[in-house]
PDB file of C-alpha atoms in Angstrom:
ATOM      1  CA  UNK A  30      78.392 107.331 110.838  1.00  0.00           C
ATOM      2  CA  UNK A  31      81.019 106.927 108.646  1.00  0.00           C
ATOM      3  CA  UNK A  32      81.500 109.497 105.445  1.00  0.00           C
ATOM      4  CA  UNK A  33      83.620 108.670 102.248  1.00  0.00           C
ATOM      5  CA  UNK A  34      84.857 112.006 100.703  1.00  0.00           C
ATOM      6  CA  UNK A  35      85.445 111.014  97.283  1.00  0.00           C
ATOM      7  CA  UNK A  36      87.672 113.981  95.990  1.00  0.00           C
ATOM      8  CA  UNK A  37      90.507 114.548  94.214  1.00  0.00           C
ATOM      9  CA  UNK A  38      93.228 116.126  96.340  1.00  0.00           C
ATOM     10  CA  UNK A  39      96.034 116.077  94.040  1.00  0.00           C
ATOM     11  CA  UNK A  40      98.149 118.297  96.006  1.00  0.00           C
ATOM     12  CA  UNK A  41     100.085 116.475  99.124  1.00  0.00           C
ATOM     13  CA  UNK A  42      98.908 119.975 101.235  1.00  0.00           C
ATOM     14  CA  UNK A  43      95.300 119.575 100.091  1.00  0.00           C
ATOM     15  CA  UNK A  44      95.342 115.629 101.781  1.00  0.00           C
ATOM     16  CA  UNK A  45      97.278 116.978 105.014  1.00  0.00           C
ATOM     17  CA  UNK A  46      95.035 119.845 105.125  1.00  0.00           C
ATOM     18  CA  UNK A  47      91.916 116.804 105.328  1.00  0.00           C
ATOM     19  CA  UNK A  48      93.540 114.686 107.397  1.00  0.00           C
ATOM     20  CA  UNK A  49      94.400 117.795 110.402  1.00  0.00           C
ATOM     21  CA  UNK A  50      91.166 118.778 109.964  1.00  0.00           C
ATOM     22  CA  UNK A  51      89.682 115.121 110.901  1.00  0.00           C
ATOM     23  CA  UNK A  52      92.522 115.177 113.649  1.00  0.00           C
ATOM     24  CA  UNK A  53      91.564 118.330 115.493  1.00  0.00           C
ATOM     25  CA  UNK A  54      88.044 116.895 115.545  1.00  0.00           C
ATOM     26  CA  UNK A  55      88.837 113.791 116.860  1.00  0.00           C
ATOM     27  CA  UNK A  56      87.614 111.781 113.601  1.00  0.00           C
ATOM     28  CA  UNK A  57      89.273 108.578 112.389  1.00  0.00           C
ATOM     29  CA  UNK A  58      90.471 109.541 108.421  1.00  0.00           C
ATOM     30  CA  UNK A  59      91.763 106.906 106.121  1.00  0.00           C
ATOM     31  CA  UNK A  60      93.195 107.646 102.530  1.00  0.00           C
ATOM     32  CA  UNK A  61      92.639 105.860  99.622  1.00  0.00           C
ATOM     33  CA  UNK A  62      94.294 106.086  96.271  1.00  0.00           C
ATOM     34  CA  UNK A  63      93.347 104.511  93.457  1.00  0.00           C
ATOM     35  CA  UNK A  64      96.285 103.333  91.006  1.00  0.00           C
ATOM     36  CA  UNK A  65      96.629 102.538  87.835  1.00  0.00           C
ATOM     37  CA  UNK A  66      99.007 103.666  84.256  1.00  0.00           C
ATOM     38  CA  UNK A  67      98.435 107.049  82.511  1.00  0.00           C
ATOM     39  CA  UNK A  68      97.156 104.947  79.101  1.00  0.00           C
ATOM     40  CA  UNK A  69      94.619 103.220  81.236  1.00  0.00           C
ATOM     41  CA  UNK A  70      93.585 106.514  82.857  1.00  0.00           C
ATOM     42  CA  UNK A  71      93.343 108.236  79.456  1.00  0.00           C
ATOM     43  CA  UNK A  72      91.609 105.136  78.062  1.00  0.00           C
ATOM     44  CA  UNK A  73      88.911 105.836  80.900  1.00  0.00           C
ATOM     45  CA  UNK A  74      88.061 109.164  81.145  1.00  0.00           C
ATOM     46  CA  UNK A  75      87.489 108.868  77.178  1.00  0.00           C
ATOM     47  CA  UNK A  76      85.266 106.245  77.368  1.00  0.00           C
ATOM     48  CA  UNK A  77      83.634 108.085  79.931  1.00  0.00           C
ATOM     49  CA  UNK A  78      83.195 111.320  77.384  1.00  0.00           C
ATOM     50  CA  UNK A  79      81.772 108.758  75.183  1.00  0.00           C
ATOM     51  CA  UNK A  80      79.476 106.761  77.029  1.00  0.00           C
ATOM     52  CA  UNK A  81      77.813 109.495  79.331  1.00  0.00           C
ATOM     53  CA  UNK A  82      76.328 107.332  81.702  1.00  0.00           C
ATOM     54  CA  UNK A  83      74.384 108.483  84.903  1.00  0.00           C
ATOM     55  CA  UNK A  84      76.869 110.366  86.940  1.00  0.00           C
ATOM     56  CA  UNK A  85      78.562 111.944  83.958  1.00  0.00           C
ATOM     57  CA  UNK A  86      79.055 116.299  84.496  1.00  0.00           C
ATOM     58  CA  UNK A  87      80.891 117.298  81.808  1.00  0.00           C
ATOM     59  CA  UNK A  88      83.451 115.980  78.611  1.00  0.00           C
ATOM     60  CA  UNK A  89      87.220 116.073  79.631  1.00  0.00           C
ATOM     61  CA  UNK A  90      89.347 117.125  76.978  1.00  0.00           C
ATOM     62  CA  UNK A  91      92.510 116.224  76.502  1.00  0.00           C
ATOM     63  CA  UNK A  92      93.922 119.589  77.447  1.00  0.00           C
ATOM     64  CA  UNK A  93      92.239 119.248  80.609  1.00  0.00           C
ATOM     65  CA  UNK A  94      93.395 115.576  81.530  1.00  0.00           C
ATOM     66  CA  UNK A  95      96.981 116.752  81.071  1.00  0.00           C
ATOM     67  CA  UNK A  96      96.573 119.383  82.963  1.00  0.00           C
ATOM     68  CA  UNK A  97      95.255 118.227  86.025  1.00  0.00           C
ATOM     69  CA  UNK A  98      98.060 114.951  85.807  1.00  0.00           C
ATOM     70  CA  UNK A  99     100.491 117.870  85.509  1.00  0.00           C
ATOM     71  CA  UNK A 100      99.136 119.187  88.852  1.00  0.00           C
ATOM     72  CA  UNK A 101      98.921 115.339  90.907  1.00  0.00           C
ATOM     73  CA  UNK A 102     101.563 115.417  93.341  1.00  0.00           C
ATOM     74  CA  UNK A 103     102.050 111.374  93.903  1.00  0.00           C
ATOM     75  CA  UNK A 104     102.130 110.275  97.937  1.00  0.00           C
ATOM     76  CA  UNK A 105     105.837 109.924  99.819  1.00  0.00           C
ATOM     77  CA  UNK A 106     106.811 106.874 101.995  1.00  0.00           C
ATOM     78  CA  UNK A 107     105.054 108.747 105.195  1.00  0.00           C
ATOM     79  CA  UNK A 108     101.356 109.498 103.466  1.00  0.00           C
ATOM     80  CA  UNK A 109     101.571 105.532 101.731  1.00  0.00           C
ATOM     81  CA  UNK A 110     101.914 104.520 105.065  1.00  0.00           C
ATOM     82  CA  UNK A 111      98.449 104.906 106.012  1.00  0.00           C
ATOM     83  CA  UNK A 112      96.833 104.440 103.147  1.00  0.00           C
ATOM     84  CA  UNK A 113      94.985 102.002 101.539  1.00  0.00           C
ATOM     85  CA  UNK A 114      96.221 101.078  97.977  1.00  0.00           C
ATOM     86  CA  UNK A 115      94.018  99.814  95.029  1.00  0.00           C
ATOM     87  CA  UNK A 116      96.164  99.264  91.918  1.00  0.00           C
ATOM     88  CA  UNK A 117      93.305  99.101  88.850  1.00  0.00           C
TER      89      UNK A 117
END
């Protein structure tokens, strides 16, 4: 059956590490990254904090948003080009 791992690997390792692993087991993997601006993505996540809807865990502050887009290491030409792309 097929199984979407909705994570956040920001690190470039962190996806390789994913996509060996479904390798050595003889799995088909598939990235996805979802795209859109930083003011958009802040806009989000604050709305998020505000509205608390049914799949809310905790408030990010703003300390922690800019620390985890200080840590996203963005794709190179090789990872994009097996990936799927959605641009938000």
């Amino acid at each position: 059956m097929d199984v979407v791992l909705d994570i956040g690997c920001m690190k470039a390792a962190d996806r390789l590490r994913f996509s060996q692993m479904a390798a050595q087991a003889a799995l088909p993997f598939q990235t996805h990254f979802v795209s859109t601006d930083l003011q958009t993505r802040r806009q989000r996540v604050q709305s998020r904090n505000a509205e608390r809807g049914d799949t809310f865990a905790f408030p990010v502050s703003p300390a922690m948003f800019e620390m985890m887009e200080s840590q996203y290491e963005a794709p190179d030409e090789a990872e994009m080009a097996h990936a799927n792309v959605l641009k938000t």
